[in-house]
Amino acid sequence: MPKANCSISTDVSHAAEILRAGGLVAFGTETVYGLGANALDEHAVARIFDAKNRPHFDPLIVHIADLRWLDRLAEQLTPAAKTLADAFWPGPLTMVLPKKDIVPDLVTSGLPSVAIRMPSHPLALELLQKVDLPIAAPSANPFGQISPTTAQHVLDNLGDRIDLILDGGPCGVGVESTVVLMTEDRPRILRHGGITQEQLESVIGQVDVYLGGDVAPSSVGSSESSSEHRQTGVAAPGMLSQHYSPTTPLVLASDLDSESIAHKRVGLLQFSATSAATRRAGEVVSVEVLTVDGNLTVAAASFFAALRRLDAEGLDLIIAEPFPDHGLGRALNDRLTRACHR
Ligand code: TXA
Ligand code: MG
């Protein structure tokens, strides 16, 4: 018999107790909902991988509210890392730093580095302060699927696999944190996200971008490939080319050829009300318009929820309009490209 759904609550003390006892609590952050467990408890962390069906080669982000934990989890920060922490924490920035032994290998998939972030959502901060432990938390969706931006999304996807959902309301930013590798000479973006490349460069100068960490599941299970990560240290091992995917096939409007939509029930994901790019679709049965005026911050906040609504309509195809390739548009285009079925 399937397990009953967990409850949705705003009781931070109860959520902290569950985490301290080794349980799983999904909680709202400013980016997306996270699926949290005590990062120092390997059994609790193992439950995250099971609940999400997440492959063990994909390391987790550790969330903290207090800089004391940063000292315990990571080696001393470089000046650039200090500058980024001062400028963007709390907030949607994750830094990959050399790890200390206290961090279990399961959290980092055996890498010598750990990804750390201090979220800015008040309820998430209150939870982290109350529990006074570092909390490992990937996005609270089954592996490869659309990220959750409301408590209801989490309940729909993982409700029978976790202990509690702490309801922080709809996520304000709407895309995941920016992941920046800080273990090499020059900072390197591994995943575009809520803090834009322009924002990073305004405080630390030029950063590199390396999003190509597409490590296929078949090739990463072996010990050779994990030592390869260790040597190069460049990839975000979770950046698979297909991710964030609806069950409905999705194509970019720019990749569309007109025959492929004949006789299909099509849904449109439009960036703005005025865009022309997606109008040539045939039988359009559903349209989601993300903004009236092309504001990327507004588009990001509603992106995943709109994609979910289209996915629930039983369409043959979702056609999505690419975003302008700057600011948050880079993070959104990254999610769209990976959401495409191949
Ligand atoms: O906004 C967010 O970051 C959300 C909320 C819940 O905080 N979390 C999130 O976690 O998006 P997740 O697990 O869905 O994505 C974590 C990303 C993956 O691409 C993973 O490969 C990368 O961070 N990552 C984690 N540890 C890493 C490490 N040591 N080196 C390189 N990449 C790492
Ligand atoms: Mg994720």
PDB file of C-alpha atoms and ligand atoms in Angstrom, residues 27 29 31-35 52 54 57-61 63 92 94 96-97 107-108 111-115 117 119 137-141 147 175-179 181 190-191 233-239 243-244, ligand 1:
ATOM      1  CA  PHE A  27      11.497  23.515   2.779  1.00  0.00           C
ATOM      2  CA  THR A  29      13.884  28.773  -0.225  1.00  0.00           C
ATOM      3  CA  THR A  31      15.099  29.754  -5.406  1.00  0.00           C
ATOM      4  CA  VAL A  32      13.200  26.430  -5.398  1.00  0.00           C
ATOM      5  CA  TYR A  33      12.038  24.023  -2.670  1.00  0.00           C
ATOM      6  CA  GLY A  34      14.856  21.938  -1.207  1.00  0.00           C
ATOM      7  CA  LEU A  35      14.717  18.406   0.174  1.00  0.00           C
ATOM      8  CA  LYS A  52      14.568  11.518  -5.310  1.00  0.00           C
ATOM      9  CA  ARG A  54      19.011  10.540  -7.544  1.00  0.00           C
ATOM     10  CA  PHE A  57      27.406  10.680  -8.673  1.00  0.00           C
ATOM     11  CA  ASP A  58      25.447  13.924  -8.287  1.00  0.00           C
ATOM     12  CA  PRO A  59      26.655  15.803  -5.172  1.00  0.00           C
ATOM     13  CA  LEU A  60      24.441  17.875  -2.890  1.00  0.00           C
ATOM     14  CA  ILE A  61      24.501  21.517  -1.810  1.00  0.00           C
ATOM     15  CA  HIS A  63      22.877  24.920   3.375  1.00  0.00           C
ATOM     16  CA  PRO A  92      20.976  32.414  -4.474  1.00  0.00           C
ATOM     17  CA  THR A  94      26.417  28.393  -4.132  1.00  0.00           C
ATOM     18  CA  VAL A  96      32.160  25.040  -4.379  1.00  0.00           C
ATOM     19  CA  LEU A  97      35.040  25.062  -1.877  1.00  0.00           C
ATOM     20  CA  VAL A 107      27.278  14.477   0.210  1.00  0.00           C
ATOM     21  CA  THR A 108      30.058  15.358  -2.236  1.00  0.00           C
ATOM     22  CA  LEU A 111      34.798  14.920  -4.591  1.00  0.00           C
ATOM     23  CA  PRO A 112      37.352  16.827  -2.518  1.00  0.00           C
ATOM     24  CA  SER A 113      35.082  19.905  -2.685  1.00  0.00           C
ATOM     25  CA  VAL A 114      31.772  20.810  -1.078  1.00  0.00           C
ATOM     26  CA  ALA A 115      29.050  23.111  -2.428  1.00  0.00           C
ATOM     27  CA  ARG A 117      25.037  28.141   0.159  1.00  0.00           C
ATOM     28  CA  PRO A 119      19.719  30.928   1.458  1.00  0.00           C
ATOM     29  CA  ALA A 137      19.342  19.844   0.164  1.00  0.00           C
ATOM     30  CA  PRO A 138      18.903  19.233  -3.542  1.00  0.00           C
ATOM     31  CA  SER A 139      15.816  20.567  -5.268  1.00  0.00           C
ATOM     32  CA  ALA A 140      12.779  18.656  -3.954  1.00  0.00           C
ATOM     33  CA  ASN A 141      11.769  16.927  -7.195  1.00  0.00           C
ATOM     34  CA  SER A 147      11.872  21.776 -10.003  1.00  0.00           C
ATOM     35  CA  VAL A 175      15.387  29.295 -10.598  1.00  0.00           C
ATOM     36  CA  GLU A 176      18.116  27.499  -8.673  1.00  0.00           C
ATOM     37  CA  SER A 177      21.179  29.160  -7.203  1.00  0.00           C
ATOM     38  CA  THR A 178      24.203  29.995  -9.337  1.00  0.00           C
ATOM     39  CA  VAL A 179      26.934  27.413  -8.684  1.00  0.00           C
ATOM     40  CA  LEU A 181      33.616  26.754  -8.498  1.00  0.00           C
ATOM     41  CA  LEU A 190      29.186  25.705 -13.246  1.00  0.00           C
ATOM     42  CA  ARG A 191      25.458  26.491 -13.322  1.00  0.00           C
ATOM     43  CA  GLY A 233      37.594  19.420 -10.607  1.00  0.00           C
ATOM     44  CA  VAL A 234      35.690  21.409 -13.209  1.00  0.00           C
ATOM     45  CA  ALA A 235      32.327  19.811 -13.837  1.00  0.00           C
ATOM     46  CA  ALA A 236      29.149  20.132 -11.808  1.00  0.00           C
ATOM     47  CA  PRO A 237      28.469  16.430 -12.070  1.00  0.00           C
ATOM     48  CA  GLY A 238      24.715  16.973 -11.911  1.00  0.00           C
ATOM     49  CA  MET A 239      24.574  19.157 -15.004  1.00  0.00           C
ATOM     50  CA  HIS A 243      17.088  17.667 -16.765  1.00  0.00           C
ATOM     51  CA  TYR A 244      14.165  19.804 -15.532  1.00  0.00           C
TER      52      TYR A 244
HETATM   53  O1  TXA B   1      18.893  26.860  -5.440  1.00  0.00           O
HETATM   54  C1  TXA B   1      19.423  25.786  -5.210  1.00  0.00           C
HETATM   55  O2  TXA B   1      20.662  25.606  -5.374  1.00  0.00           O
HETATM   56  C2  TXA B   1      18.554  24.627  -4.720  1.00  0.00           C
HETATM   57  C3  TXA B   1      17.998  25.009  -3.332  1.00  0.00           C
HETATM   58  C4  TXA B   1      17.235  23.898  -2.685  1.00  0.00           C
HETATM   59  O3  TXA B   1      19.053  25.441  -2.522  1.00  0.00           O
HETATM   60  N1  TXA B   1      19.284  23.403  -4.694  1.00  0.00           N
HETATM   61  C5  TXA B   1      19.643  22.758  -5.838  1.00  0.00           C
HETATM   62  O4  TXA B   1      20.309  21.557  -5.641  1.00  0.00           O
HETATM   63  O5  TXA B   1      19.416  23.182  -6.943  1.00  0.00           O
HETATM   64  P1  TXA B   1      20.516  20.478  -6.788  1.00  0.00           P
HETATM   65  O6  TXA B   1      20.995  19.270  -6.072  1.00  0.00           O
HETATM   66  O7  TXA B   1      19.287  20.334  -7.584  1.00  0.00           O
HETATM   67  O8  TXA B   1      21.700  21.028  -7.640  1.00  0.00           O
HETATM   68  C6  TXA B   1      23.003  21.040  -7.112  1.00  0.00           C
HETATM   69  C7  TXA B   1      24.023  21.282  -8.206  1.00  0.00           C
HETATM   70  C8  TXA B   1      24.209  20.049  -9.069  1.00  0.00           C
HETATM   71  O9  TXA B   1      24.336  20.449 -10.421  1.00  0.00           O
HETATM   72  C9  TXA B   1      25.522  19.480  -8.540  1.00  0.00           C
HETATM   73  O10 TXA B   1      26.218  18.749  -9.512  1.00  0.00           O
HETATM   74  C10 TXA B   1      26.278  20.735  -8.131  1.00  0.00           C
HETATM   75  O11 TXA B   1      25.292  21.574  -7.591  1.00  0.00           O
HETATM   76  N2  TXA B   1      27.290  20.429  -7.102  1.00  0.00           N
HETATM   77  C11 TXA B   1      27.095  20.076  -5.823  1.00  0.00           C
HETATM   78  N3  TXA B   1      28.269  19.823  -5.202  1.00  0.00           N
HETATM   79  C12 TXA B   1      29.240  20.032  -6.106  1.00  0.00           C
HETATM   80  C13 TXA B   1      30.676  19.955  -6.093  1.00  0.00           C
HETATM   81  N4  TXA B   1      31.334  19.591  -4.998  1.00  0.00           N
HETATM   82  N5  TXA B   1      31.340  20.236  -7.226  1.00  0.00           N
HETATM   83  C14 TXA B   1      30.682  20.619  -8.341  1.00  0.00           C
HETATM   84  N6  TXA B   1      29.334  20.725  -8.419  1.00  0.00           N
HETATM   85  C15 TXA B   1      28.618  20.436  -7.323  1.00  0.00           C
END
